[in-house]
XYZ file of C-alpha atoms in Angstrom:
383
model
C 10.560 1.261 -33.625
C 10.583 4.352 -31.498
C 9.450 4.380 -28.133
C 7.061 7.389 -29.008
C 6.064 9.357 -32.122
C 7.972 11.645 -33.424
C 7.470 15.749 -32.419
C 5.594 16.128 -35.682
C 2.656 13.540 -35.175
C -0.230 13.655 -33.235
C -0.242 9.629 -33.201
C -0.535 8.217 -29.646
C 0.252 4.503 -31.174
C -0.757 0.986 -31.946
C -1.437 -1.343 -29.864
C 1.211 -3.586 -30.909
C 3.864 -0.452 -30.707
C 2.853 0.089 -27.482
C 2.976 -3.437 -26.147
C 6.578 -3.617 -27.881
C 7.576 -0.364 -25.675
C 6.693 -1.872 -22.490
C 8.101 -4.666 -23.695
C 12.092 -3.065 -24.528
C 11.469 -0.975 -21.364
C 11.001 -4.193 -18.976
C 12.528 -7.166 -20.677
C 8.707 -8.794 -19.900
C 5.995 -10.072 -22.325
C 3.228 -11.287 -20.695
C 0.394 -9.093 -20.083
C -1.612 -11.795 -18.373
C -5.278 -12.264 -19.585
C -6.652 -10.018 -22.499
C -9.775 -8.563 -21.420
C -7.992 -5.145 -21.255
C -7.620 -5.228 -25.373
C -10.879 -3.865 -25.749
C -10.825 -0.989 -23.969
C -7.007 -0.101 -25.224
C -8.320 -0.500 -28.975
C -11.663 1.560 -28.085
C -9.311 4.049 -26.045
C -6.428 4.846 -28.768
C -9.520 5.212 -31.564
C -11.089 7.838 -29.558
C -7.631 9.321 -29.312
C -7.614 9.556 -32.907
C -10.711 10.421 -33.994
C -11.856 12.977 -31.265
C -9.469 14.131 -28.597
C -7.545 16.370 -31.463
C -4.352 16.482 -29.515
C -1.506 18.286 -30.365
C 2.183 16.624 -30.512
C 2.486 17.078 -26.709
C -0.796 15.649 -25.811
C -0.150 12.599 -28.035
C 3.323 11.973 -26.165
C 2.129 12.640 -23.355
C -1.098 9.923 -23.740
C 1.382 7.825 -24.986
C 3.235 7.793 -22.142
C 0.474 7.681 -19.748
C -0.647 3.813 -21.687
C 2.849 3.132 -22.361
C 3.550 3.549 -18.199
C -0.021 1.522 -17.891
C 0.926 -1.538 -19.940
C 4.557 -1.291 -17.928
C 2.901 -1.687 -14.738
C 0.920 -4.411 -16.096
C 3.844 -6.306 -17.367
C 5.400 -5.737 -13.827
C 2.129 -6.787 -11.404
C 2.245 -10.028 -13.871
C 5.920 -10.721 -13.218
C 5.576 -9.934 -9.584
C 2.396 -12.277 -9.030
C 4.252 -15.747 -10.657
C 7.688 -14.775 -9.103
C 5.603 -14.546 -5.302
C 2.669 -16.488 -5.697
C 2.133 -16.556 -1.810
C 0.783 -13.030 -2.163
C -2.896 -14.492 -3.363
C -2.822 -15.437 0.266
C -2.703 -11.656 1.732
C -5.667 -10.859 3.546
C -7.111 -7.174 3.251
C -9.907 -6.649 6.028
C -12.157 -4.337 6.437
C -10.058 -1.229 3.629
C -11.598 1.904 3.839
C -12.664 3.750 0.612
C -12.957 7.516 0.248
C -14.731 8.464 -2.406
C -17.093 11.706 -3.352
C -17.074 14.632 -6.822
C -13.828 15.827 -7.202
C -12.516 18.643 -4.657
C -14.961 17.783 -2.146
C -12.057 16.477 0.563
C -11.597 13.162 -0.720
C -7.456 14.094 -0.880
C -7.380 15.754 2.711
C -9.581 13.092 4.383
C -7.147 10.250 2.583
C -4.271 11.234 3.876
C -5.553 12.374 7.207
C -6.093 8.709 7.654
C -3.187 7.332 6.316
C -1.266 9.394 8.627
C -2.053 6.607 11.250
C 1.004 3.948 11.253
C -1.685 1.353 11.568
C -3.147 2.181 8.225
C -1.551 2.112 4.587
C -2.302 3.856 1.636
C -0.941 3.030 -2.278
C 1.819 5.330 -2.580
C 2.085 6.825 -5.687
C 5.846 5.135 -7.159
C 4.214 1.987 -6.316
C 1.501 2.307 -8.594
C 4.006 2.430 -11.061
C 6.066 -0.132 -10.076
C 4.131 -2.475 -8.664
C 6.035 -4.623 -5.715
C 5.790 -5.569 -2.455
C 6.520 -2.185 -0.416
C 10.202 -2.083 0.681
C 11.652 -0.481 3.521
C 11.003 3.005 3.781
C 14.329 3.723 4.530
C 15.714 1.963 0.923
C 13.242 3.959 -1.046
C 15.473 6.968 -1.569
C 18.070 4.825 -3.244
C 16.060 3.138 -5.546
C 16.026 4.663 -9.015
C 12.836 4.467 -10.347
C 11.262 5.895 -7.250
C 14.278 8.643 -7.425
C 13.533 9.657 -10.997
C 9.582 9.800 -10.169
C 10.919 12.154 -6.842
C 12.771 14.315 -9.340
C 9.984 14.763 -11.933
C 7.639 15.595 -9.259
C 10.330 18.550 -7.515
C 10.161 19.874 -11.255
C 6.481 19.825 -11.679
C 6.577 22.061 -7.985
C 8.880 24.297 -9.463
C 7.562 24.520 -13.055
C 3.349 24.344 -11.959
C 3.062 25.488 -8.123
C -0.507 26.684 -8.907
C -1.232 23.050 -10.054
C 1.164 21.588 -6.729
C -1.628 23.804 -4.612
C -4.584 22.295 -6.580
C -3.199 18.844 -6.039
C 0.199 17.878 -4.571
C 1.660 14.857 -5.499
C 5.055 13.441 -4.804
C 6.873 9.878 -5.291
C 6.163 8.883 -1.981
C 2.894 9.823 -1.129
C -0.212 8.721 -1.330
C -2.138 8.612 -4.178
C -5.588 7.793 -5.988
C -6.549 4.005 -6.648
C -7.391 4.743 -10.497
C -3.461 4.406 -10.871
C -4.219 -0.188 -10.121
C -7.572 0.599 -12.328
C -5.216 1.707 -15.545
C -3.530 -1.390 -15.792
C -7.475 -2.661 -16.845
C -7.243 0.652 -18.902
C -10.468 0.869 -17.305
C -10.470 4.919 -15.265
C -12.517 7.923 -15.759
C -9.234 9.832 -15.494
C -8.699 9.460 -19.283
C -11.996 11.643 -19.776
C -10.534 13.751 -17.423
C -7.408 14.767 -19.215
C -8.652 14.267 -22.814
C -12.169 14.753 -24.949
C -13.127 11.143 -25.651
C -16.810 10.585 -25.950
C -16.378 7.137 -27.479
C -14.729 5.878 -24.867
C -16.518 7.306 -22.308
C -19.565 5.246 -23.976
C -17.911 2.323 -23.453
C -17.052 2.886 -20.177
C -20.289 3.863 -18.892
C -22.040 0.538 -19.807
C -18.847 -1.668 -18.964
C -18.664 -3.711 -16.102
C -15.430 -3.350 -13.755
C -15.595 -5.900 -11.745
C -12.542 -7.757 -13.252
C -10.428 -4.366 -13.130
C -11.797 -4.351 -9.460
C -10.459 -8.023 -8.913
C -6.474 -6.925 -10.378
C -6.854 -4.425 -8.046
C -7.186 -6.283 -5.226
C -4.556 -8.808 -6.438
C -2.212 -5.496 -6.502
C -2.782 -4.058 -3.170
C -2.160 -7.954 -2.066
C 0.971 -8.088 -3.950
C 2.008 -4.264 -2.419
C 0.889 -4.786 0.775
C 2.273 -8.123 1.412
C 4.962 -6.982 3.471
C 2.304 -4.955 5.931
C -0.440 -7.807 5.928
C -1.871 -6.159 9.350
C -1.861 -2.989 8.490
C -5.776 -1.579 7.033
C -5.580 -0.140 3.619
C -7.371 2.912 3.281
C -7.817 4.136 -0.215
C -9.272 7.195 -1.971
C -10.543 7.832 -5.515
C -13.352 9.820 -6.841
C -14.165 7.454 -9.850
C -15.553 4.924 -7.496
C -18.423 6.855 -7.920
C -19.185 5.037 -11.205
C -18.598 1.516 -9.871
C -19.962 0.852 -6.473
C -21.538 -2.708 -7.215
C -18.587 -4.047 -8.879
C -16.256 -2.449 -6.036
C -18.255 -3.919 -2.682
C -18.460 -7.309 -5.158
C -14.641 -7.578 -4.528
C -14.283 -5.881 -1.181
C -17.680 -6.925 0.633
C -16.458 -5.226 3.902
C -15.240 -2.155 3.251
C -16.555 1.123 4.922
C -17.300 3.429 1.729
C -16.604 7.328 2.968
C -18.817 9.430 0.511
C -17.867 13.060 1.258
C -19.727 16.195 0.334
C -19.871 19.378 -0.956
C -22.301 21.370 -3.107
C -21.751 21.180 -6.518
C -21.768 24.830 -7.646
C -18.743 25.169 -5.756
C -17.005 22.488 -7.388
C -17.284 21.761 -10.792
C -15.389 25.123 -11.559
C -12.799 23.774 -9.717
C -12.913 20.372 -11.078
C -12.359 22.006 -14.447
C -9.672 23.865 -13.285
C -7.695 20.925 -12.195
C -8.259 19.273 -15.388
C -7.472 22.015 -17.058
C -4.199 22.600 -15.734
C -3.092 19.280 -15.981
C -3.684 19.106 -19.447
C -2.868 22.240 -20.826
C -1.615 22.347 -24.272
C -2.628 18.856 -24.942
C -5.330 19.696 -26.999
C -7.050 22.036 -29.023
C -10.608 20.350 -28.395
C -10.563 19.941 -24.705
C -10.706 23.711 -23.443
C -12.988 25.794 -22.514
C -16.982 25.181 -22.847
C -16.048 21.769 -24.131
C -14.123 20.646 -21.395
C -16.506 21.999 -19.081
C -19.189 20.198 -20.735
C -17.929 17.372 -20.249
C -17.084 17.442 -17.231
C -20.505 18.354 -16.051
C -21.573 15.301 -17.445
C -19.450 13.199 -16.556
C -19.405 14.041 -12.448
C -23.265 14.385 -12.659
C -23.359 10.930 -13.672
C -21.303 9.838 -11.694
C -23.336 11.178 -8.583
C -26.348 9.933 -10.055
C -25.140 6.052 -10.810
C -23.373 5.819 -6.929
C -26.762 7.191 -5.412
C -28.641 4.500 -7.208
C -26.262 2.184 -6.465
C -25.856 2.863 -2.974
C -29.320 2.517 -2.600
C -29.494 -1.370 -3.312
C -26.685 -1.934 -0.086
C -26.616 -1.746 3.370
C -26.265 1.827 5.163
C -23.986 0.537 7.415
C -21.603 -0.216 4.767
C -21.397 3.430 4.329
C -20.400 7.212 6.253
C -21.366 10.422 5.008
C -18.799 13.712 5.688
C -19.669 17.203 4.991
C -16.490 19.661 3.739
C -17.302 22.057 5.790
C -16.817 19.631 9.191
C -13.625 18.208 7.316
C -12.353 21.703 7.331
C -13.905 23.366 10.353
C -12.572 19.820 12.915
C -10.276 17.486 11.237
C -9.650 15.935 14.175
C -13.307 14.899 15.272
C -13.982 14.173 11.351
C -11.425 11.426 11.541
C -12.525 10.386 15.124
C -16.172 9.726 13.234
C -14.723 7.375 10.979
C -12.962 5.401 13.356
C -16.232 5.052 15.470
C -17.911 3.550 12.174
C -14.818 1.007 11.980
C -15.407 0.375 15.802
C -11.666 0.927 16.132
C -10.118 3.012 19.039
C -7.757 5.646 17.753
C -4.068 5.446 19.199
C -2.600 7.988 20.204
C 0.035 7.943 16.866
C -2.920 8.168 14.795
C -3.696 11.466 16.452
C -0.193 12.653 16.951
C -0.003 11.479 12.996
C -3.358 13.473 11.833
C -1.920 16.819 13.774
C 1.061 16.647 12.271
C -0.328 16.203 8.414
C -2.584 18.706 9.368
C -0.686 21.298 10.406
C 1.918 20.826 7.327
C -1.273 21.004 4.775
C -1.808 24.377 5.531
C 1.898 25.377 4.636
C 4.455 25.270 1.838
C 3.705 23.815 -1.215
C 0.566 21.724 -0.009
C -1.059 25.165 0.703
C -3.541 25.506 -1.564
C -3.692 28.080 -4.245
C -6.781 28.488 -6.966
C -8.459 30.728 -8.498
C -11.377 29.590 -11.090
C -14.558 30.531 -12.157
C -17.546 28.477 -14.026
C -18.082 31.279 -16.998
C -14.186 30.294 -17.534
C -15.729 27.007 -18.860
C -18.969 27.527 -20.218
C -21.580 26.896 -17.462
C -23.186 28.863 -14.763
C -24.424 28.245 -11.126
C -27.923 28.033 -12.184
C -27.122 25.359 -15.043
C -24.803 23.343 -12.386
C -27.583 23.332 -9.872
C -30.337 22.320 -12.688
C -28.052 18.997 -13.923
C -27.202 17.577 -10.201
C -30.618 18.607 -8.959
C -32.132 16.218 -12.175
């Protein structure tokens, strides 16, 4: 059975095809408990029935579940080979969260740039271990091959690089632990999947919340003192189940009006996923996105509501970008943690190299590329 379909399918796959793949790619077979069925078979049907993908968006989904399920099989493997990680203690993580492009990336790494702090760097989502030596990591295949196919994507997508930069080793967004429960809004991200995004909005995710705290156990087990500080905008959509599993965790919910946003957000999405699909462009994708970031907003404002302001720290975009520096002084205040003086020598440096070289950012978007307007934008966050 091939690993993927063939160039002249749009078939993303079965679940059984898919489970053999990770299978023949790892030499593993258990998957560990099957809640995460459901949402794979309710996924791969909205695949087929509405995302209309073309042959490179259905290998390319493929691989995305295929590289899911792999992870899974690995975290699973990991956790019964090193059972002492269940007894890793994570204190007090910090959680950035906030609609897409409002300085959820720049604040993230900002404060992972403190040696006291760790973030889930992005080779380690897909291989799921306990962190190794920084200094072994450039010998180490898999995280070698993930280096290389990120120095192409610089070379072949720099607008994209300056929209988002990602690399093997750095740090990354949380939704990459969530997968494994194929539980993430990134899949309505990248493809048009109403079904699923049904599903998703009246599922609970507390037990995708509770795998991904066994994985940052499991990753973080050789750094058990150092605070985890983690960043994803989908938390948005699952603030109950996410202070459920982490009860004291600081929650950073950063701003930014909307109308100057969800253009961008569309933008992102739309370069990532361009020539996936002949559905999700345009007015449709914009659409959707709309919705989906609206709600989003709505459901963690409700949400936030029911729990303790103290739990929580509000920063604008404009004082991320205007004093960096004092921005990340505010949230160690909130922590009640002094900040050394590598933190700040750390947060200068990452600083200074953002505005430069391939981090630089580089867009250009506009709403009317996607269907909507300011007023419209203003109208659906305002309700």
């Amino acid at each position: 059975m091939a690993d993927h379909p063939s160039a002249h399918t749009t078939t993303v796959g079965t679940l059984d095809d898919l489970h053999a793949a990770a299978t023949r790619a790892t030499g593993l077979t258990d998957f560990g408990e099957d809640s995460y069925l459901e949402p794979l078979r309710i996924l791969l049907d909205s695949y087929a029935r509405e995302a209309h993908l073309t042959p490179t968006g259905s290998k390319t989904a493929r691989v995305f579940l295929k590289g899911a399920l792999i992870a899974r099989l690995l975290s699973e493997a990991a956790w019964q080979t090193d059972p002492g990680y269940a007894d890793v203690r994570i204190e007090r993580p910090v959680f950035v969260t906030g609609l897409p492009r409002t300085g959820t990336t720049a604040l993230h790494r900002l404060l992972t740039a403190d040696p006291a702090h760790q973030g889930l760097e992005m080779w380690l989502t897909q291989w799921p271990q306990p962190r190794p030596p920084r200094e072994s990591w450039a010998a180490n295949p898999v995280f070698a091959q993930l280096q290389a196919s990120f120095a192409k994507h610089h070379i072949d997508d720099p607008e994209f690089m300056g929209l988002h930069y990602m690399a093997a080793d750095e740090v990354e967004e949380c939704w990459q632990l969530l997968r494994q429960s194929v539980m993430s809004v990134s899949y309505e991200c990248l493809s048009y999947l109403p079904s699923y995004s049904r599903w998703l909005a009246g599922a609970d995710w507390t037990p995708a919340y509770i795998r991904h705290r066994k994985n940052l156990q499991l990753i973080g087990s050789n750094d058990p003192d150092r605070r985890w500080v983690l960043k994803n905008p989908s938390h948005l959509f699952a603030l109950d189940a996410m202070l459920e599993v982490y009860p004291d965790a600081l929650v950073i919910q950063t701003h930014r009006a909307p109308e100057t946003i969800i253009a961008s957000a569309c933008s992102l999405a739309e370069h990532a996923t361009r020539g996936w699909s002949d559905t999700f462009t345009g007015a449709t994708l914009g659409r959707a996105q709309l919705e989906l970031w609206s709600r989003g907003l709505r459901e963690f404002t409700e949400s936030r509501a029911r729990h303790d302001p103290a739990r929580f720290l509000d920063i604008d975009f404009a004082d991320l970008r205007r004093d960096p520096m004092g921005t990340v002084e505010r949230v160690y205040a909130a922590l009640g943690t002094p900040m050394s003086d590598a933190a700040r020598a750390g947060v200068i440096a990452l600083d200074t190299e953002s505005a430069t070289g391939a981090r630089a950012p580089r867009h250009t978007y506009s709403l009317a590329d996607y269907g909507l307007d300011e007023a419209e934008v203003s109208r659906v966050f305002g309700a």
